[in-house]
mmCIF file of C-alpha atoms in Angstrom:
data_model
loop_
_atom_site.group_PDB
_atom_site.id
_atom_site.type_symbol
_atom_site.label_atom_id
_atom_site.label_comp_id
_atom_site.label_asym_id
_atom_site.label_seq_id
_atom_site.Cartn_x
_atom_site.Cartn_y
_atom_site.Cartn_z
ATOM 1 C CA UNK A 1 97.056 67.034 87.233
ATOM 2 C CA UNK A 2 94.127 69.331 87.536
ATOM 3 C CA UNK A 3 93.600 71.590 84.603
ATOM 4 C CA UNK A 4 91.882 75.050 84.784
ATOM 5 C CA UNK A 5 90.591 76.616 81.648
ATOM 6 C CA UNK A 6 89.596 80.255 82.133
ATOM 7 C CA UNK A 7 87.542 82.030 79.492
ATOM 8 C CA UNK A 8 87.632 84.714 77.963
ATOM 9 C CA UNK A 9 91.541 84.574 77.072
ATOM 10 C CA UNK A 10 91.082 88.450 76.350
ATOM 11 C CA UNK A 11 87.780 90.736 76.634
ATOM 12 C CA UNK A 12 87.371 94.508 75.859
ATOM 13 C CA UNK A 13 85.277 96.711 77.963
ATOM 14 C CA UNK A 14 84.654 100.151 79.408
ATOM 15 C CA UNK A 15 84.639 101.713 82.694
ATOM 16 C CA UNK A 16 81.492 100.792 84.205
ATOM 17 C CA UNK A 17 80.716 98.058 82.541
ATOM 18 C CA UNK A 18 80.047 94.614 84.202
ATOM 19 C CA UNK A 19 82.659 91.800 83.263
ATOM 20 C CA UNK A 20 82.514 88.506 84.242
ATOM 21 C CA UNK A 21 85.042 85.695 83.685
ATOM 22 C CA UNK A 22 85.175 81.963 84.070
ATOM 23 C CA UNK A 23 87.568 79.458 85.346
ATOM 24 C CA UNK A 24 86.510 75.620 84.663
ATOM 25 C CA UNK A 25 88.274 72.836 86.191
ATOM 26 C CA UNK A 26 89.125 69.354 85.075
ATOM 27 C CA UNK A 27 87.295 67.962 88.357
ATOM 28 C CA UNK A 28 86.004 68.649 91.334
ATOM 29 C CA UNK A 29 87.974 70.959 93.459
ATOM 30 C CA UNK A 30 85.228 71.776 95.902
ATOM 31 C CA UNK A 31 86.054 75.800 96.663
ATOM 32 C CA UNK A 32 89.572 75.502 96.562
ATOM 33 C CA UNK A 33 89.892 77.997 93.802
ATOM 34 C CA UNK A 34 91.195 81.380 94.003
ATOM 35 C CA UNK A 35 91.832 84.718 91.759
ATOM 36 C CA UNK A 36 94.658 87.089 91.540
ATOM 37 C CA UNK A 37 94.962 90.421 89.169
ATOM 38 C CA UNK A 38 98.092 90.631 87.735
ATOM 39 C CA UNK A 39 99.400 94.066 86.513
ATOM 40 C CA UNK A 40 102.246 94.471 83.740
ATOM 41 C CA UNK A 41 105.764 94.135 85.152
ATOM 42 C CA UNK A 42 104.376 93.891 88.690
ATOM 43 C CA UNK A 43 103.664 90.571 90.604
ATOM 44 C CA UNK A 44 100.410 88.637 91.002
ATOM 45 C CA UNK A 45 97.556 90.413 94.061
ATOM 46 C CA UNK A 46 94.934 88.199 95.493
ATOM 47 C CA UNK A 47 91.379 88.994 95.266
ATOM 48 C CA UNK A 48 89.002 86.113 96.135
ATOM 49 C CA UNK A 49 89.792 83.175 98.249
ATOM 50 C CA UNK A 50 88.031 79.773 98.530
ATOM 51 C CA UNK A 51 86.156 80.643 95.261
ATOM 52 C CA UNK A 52 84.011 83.457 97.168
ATOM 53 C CA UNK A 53 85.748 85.294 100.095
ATOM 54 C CA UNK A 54 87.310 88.809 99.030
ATOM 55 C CA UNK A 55 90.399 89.574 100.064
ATOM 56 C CA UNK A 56 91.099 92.261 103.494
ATOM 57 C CA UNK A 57 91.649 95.700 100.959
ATOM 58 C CA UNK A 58 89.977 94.535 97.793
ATOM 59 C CA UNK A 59 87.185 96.424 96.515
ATOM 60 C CA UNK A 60 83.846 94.885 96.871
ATOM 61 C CA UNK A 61 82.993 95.374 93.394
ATOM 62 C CA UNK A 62 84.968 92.076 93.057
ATOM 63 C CA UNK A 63 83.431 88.933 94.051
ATOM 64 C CA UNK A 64 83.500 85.353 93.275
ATOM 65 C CA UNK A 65 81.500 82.614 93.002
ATOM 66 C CA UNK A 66 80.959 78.920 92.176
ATOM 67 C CA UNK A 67 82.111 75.259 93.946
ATOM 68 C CA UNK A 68 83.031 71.935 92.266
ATOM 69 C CA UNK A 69 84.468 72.361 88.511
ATOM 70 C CA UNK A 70 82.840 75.580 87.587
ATOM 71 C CA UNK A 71 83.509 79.259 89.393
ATOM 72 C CA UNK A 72 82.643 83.010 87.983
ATOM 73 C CA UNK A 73 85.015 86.101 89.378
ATOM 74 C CA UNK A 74 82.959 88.964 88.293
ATOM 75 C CA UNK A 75 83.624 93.383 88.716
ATOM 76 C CA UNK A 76 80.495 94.782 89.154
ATOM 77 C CA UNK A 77 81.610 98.090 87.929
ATOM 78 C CA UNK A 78 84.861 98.251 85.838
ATOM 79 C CA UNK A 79 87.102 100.756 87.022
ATOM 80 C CA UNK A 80 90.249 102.154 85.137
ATOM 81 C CA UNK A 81 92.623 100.216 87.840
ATOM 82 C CA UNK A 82 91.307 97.273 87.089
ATOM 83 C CA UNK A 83 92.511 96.528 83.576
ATOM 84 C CA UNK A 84 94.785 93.982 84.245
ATOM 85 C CA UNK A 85 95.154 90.047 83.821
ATOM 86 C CA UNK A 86 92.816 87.875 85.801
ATOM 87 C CA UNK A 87 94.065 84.017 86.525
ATOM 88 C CA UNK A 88 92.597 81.610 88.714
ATOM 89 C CA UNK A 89 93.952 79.228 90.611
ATOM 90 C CA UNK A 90 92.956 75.446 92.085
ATOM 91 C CA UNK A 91 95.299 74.888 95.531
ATOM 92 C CA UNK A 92 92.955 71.522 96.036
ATOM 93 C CA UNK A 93 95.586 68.837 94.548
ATOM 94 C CA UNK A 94 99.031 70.228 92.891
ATOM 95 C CA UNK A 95 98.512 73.925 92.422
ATOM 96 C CA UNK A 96 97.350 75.277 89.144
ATOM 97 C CA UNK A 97 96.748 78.059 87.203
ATOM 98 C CA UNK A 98 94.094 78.849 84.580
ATOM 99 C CA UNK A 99 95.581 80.490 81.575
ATOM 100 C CA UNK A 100 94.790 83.622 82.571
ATOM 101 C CA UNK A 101 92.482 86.834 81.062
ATOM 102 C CA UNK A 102 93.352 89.886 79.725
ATOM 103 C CA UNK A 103 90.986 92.766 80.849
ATOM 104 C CA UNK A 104 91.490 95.580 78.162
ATOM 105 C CA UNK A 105 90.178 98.708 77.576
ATOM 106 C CA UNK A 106 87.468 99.238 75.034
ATOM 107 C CA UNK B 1 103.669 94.633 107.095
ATOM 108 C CA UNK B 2 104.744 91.393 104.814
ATOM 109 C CA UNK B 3 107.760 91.741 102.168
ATOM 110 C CA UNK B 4 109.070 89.189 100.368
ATOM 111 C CA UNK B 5 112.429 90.145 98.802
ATOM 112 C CA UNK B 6 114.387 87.539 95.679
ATOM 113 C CA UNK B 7 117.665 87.396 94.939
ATOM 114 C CA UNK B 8 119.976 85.370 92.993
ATOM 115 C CA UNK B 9 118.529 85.307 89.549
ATOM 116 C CA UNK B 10 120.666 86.099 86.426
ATOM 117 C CA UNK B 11 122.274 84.316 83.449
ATOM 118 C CA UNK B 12 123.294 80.532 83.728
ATOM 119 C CA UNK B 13 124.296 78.260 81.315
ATOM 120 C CA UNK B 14 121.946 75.116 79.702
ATOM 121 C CA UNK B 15 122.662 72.553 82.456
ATOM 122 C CA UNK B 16 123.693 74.631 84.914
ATOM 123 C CA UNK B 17 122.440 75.412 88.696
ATOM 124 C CA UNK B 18 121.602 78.610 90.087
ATOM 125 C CA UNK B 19 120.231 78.825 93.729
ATOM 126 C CA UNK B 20 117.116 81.886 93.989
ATOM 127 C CA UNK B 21 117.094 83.139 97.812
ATOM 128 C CA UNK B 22 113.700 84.990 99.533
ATOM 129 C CA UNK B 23 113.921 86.931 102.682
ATOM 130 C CA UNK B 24 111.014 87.478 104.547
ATOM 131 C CA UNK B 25 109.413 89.639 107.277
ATOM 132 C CA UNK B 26 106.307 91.269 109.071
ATOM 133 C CA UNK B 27 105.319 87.977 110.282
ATOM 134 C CA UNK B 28 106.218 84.672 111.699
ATOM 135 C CA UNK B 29 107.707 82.866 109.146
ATOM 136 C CA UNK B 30 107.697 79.245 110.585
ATOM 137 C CA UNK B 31 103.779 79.518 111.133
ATOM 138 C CA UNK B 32 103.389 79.549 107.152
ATOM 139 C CA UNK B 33 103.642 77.533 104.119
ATOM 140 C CA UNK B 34 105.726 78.989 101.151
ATOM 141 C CA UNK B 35 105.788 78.336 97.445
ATOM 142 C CA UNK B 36 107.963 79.463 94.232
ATOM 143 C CA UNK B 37 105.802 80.218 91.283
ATOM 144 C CA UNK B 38 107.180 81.606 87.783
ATOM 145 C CA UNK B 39 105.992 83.133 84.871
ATOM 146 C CA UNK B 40 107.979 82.717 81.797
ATOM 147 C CA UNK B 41 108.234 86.001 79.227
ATOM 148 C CA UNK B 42 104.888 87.006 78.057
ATOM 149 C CA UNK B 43 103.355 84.136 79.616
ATOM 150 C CA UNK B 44 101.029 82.713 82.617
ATOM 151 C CA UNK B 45 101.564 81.539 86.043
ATOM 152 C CA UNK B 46 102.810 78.428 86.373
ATOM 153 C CA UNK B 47 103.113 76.702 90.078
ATOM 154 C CA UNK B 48 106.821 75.505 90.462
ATOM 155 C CA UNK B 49 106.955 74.251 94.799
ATOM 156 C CA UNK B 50 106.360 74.359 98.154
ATOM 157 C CA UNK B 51 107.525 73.803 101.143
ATOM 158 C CA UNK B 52 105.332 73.665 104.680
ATOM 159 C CA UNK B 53 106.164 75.971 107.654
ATOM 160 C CA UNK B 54 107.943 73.425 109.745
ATOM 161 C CA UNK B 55 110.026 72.402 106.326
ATOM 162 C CA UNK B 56 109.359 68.958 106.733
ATOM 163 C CA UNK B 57 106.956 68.347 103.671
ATOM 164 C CA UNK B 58 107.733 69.791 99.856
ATOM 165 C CA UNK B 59 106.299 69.291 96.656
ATOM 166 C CA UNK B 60 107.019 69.814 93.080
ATOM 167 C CA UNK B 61 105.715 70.355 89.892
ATOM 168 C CA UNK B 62 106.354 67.434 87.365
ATOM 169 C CA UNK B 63 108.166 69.817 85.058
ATOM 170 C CA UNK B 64 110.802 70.736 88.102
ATOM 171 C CA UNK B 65 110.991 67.339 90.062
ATOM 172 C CA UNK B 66 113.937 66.147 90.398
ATOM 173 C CA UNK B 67 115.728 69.085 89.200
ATOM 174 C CA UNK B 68 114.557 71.715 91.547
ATOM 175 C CA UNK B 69 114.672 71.405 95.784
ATOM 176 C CA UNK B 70 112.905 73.657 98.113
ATOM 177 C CA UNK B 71 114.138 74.313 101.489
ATOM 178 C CA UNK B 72 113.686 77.032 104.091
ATOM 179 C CA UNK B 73 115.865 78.370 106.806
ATOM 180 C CA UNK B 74 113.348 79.470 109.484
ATOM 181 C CA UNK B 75 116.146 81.282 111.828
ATOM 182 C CA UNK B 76 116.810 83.485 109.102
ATOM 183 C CA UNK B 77 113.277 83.308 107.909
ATOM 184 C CA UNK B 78 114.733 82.920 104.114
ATOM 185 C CA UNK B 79 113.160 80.646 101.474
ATOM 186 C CA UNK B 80 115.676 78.803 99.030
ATOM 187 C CA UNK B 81 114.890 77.308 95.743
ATOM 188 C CA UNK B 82 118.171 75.210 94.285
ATOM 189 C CA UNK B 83 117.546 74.787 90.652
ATOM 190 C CA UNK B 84 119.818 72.402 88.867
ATOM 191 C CA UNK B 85 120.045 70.797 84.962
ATOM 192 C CA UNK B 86 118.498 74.427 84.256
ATOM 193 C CA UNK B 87 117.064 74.162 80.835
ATOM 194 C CA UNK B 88 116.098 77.264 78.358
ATOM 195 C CA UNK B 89 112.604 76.710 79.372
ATOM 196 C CA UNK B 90 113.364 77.279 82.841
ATOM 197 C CA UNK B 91 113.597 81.108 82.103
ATOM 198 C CA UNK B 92 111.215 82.664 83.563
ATOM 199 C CA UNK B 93 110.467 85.313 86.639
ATOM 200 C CA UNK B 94 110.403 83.273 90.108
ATOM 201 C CA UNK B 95 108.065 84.899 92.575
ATOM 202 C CA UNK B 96 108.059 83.538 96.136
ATOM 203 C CA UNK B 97 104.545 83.605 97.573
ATOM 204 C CA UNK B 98 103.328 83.197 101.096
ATOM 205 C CA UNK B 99 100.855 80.432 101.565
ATOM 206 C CA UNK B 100 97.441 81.051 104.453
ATOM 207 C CA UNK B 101 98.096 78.595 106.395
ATOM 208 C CA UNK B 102 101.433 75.845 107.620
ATOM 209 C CA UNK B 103 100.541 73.066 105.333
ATOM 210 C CA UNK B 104 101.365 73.701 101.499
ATOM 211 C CA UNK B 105 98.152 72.434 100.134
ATOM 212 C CA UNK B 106 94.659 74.354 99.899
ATOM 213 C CA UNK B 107 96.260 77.341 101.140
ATOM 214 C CA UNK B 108 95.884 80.463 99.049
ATOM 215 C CA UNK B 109 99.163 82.932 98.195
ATOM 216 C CA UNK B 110 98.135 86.181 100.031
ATOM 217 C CA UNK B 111 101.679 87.764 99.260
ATOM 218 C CA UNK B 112 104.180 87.733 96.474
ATOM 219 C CA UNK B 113 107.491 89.115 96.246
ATOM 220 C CA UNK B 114 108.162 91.270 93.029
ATOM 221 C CA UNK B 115 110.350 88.429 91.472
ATOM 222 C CA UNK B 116 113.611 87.605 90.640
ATOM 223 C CA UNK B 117 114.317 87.085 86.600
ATOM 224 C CA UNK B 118 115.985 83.284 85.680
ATOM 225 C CA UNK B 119 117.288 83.785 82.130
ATOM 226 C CA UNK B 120 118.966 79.772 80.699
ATOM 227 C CA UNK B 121 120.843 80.870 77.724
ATOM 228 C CA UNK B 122 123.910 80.324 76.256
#
């Protein structure tokens, strides 16, 4: 199986800041990776799409980037609604997850 | 617009079988790929199956197959996921997801249903 390892696990930041996080995969998966933001007690929203296409609705501070084994979901501009956890996701050979991020405030 | 509504999760029994249900609508359900991913308490996403439109191809994880079957019932556009030999690590919340496109693999989930809670316990 594929294995995605997203980093950071947690971060702390403040509204406007910039935050980046990573998702690394075990091989290649070419652009098969996507994110979701997961709020508490609510289920998983897709952002970004074939590791750089946003989502019809989502903000464009979002965006994505990366191909192969290495991809970067970044916010331009962190905004209160967006605390939340971040996972990524690798649909190119038996779906998986990376461990997810916790986006807290500072 | 797209909901995706569970049922059928609860309480069962260490080696018992509980069968999860998701009813969908706002679109045409045969033209789409669906998938079952949970998320045990306090923990990530974890991929379970999936099932292509047509229902004629499914795949599992490693840590349901055999256990677990997939099906769909596209005249009542309703997802199934049979879970059987439940085990306490089985407890989790089971989200049906809607995949982009008919085939289950390299789609993306662009809609979730709020999840249905699987507790194994006796």
């Amino acid at each position: 199986d594929i294995q995605m390892t997203q980093s950071p696990s947690a971060l702390s930041a403040s509204v406007g800041d910039r935050v980046t996080i990573t998702c690394r995969a075990s091989q290649s998966i070419s652009i098969y990776l996507n994110w979701y933001q997961q709020k508490p007690g609510k289920a998983p929203k897709l952002l970004i799409y074939d590791a750089s296409t946003l989502q019809s609705g989502v903000p464009s501070r979002f965006s994505g980037s990366g191909s192969g084994t290495d991809f970067t979901l970044t916010i331009s501009s962190l905004q209160p609604e967006d605390f939340a956890t971040y996972y990524c996701h690798q649909s190119y050979s038996s779906d998986t997850f990376g461990g997810g991020t916790k986006v807290e405030i500072k | 617009e797209v909901q995706l509504v569970e049922s059928g999760g609860g309480l069962v029994q260490p080696g018992g079988p509980l069968r999860l249900s998701c009813a969908a609508s706002g679109f045409t359900f045969s033209n789409y790929a669906m998938s079952w991913v949970r998320q045990a308490p306090g923990k990530g996403l974890e991929w379970v199956s999936a099932i292509s439109g047509s229902g004629g191809s499914t795949y599992y994880a490693d840590s349901v197959k055999g256990r677990f079957t997939i099906s769909r019932d596209n005249s009542k556009n309703t997802l199934y996921l049979q879970m059987n030999s439940l085990r306490a690590e089985d407890t989790a919340v089971y989200y049906c997801a809607k995949t982009s496109i008919p085939s289950p693999y390299s789609g993306y989930f662009d809609y979730w249903g709020q999840g249905t809670l699987v507790t194994v316990s006796s």
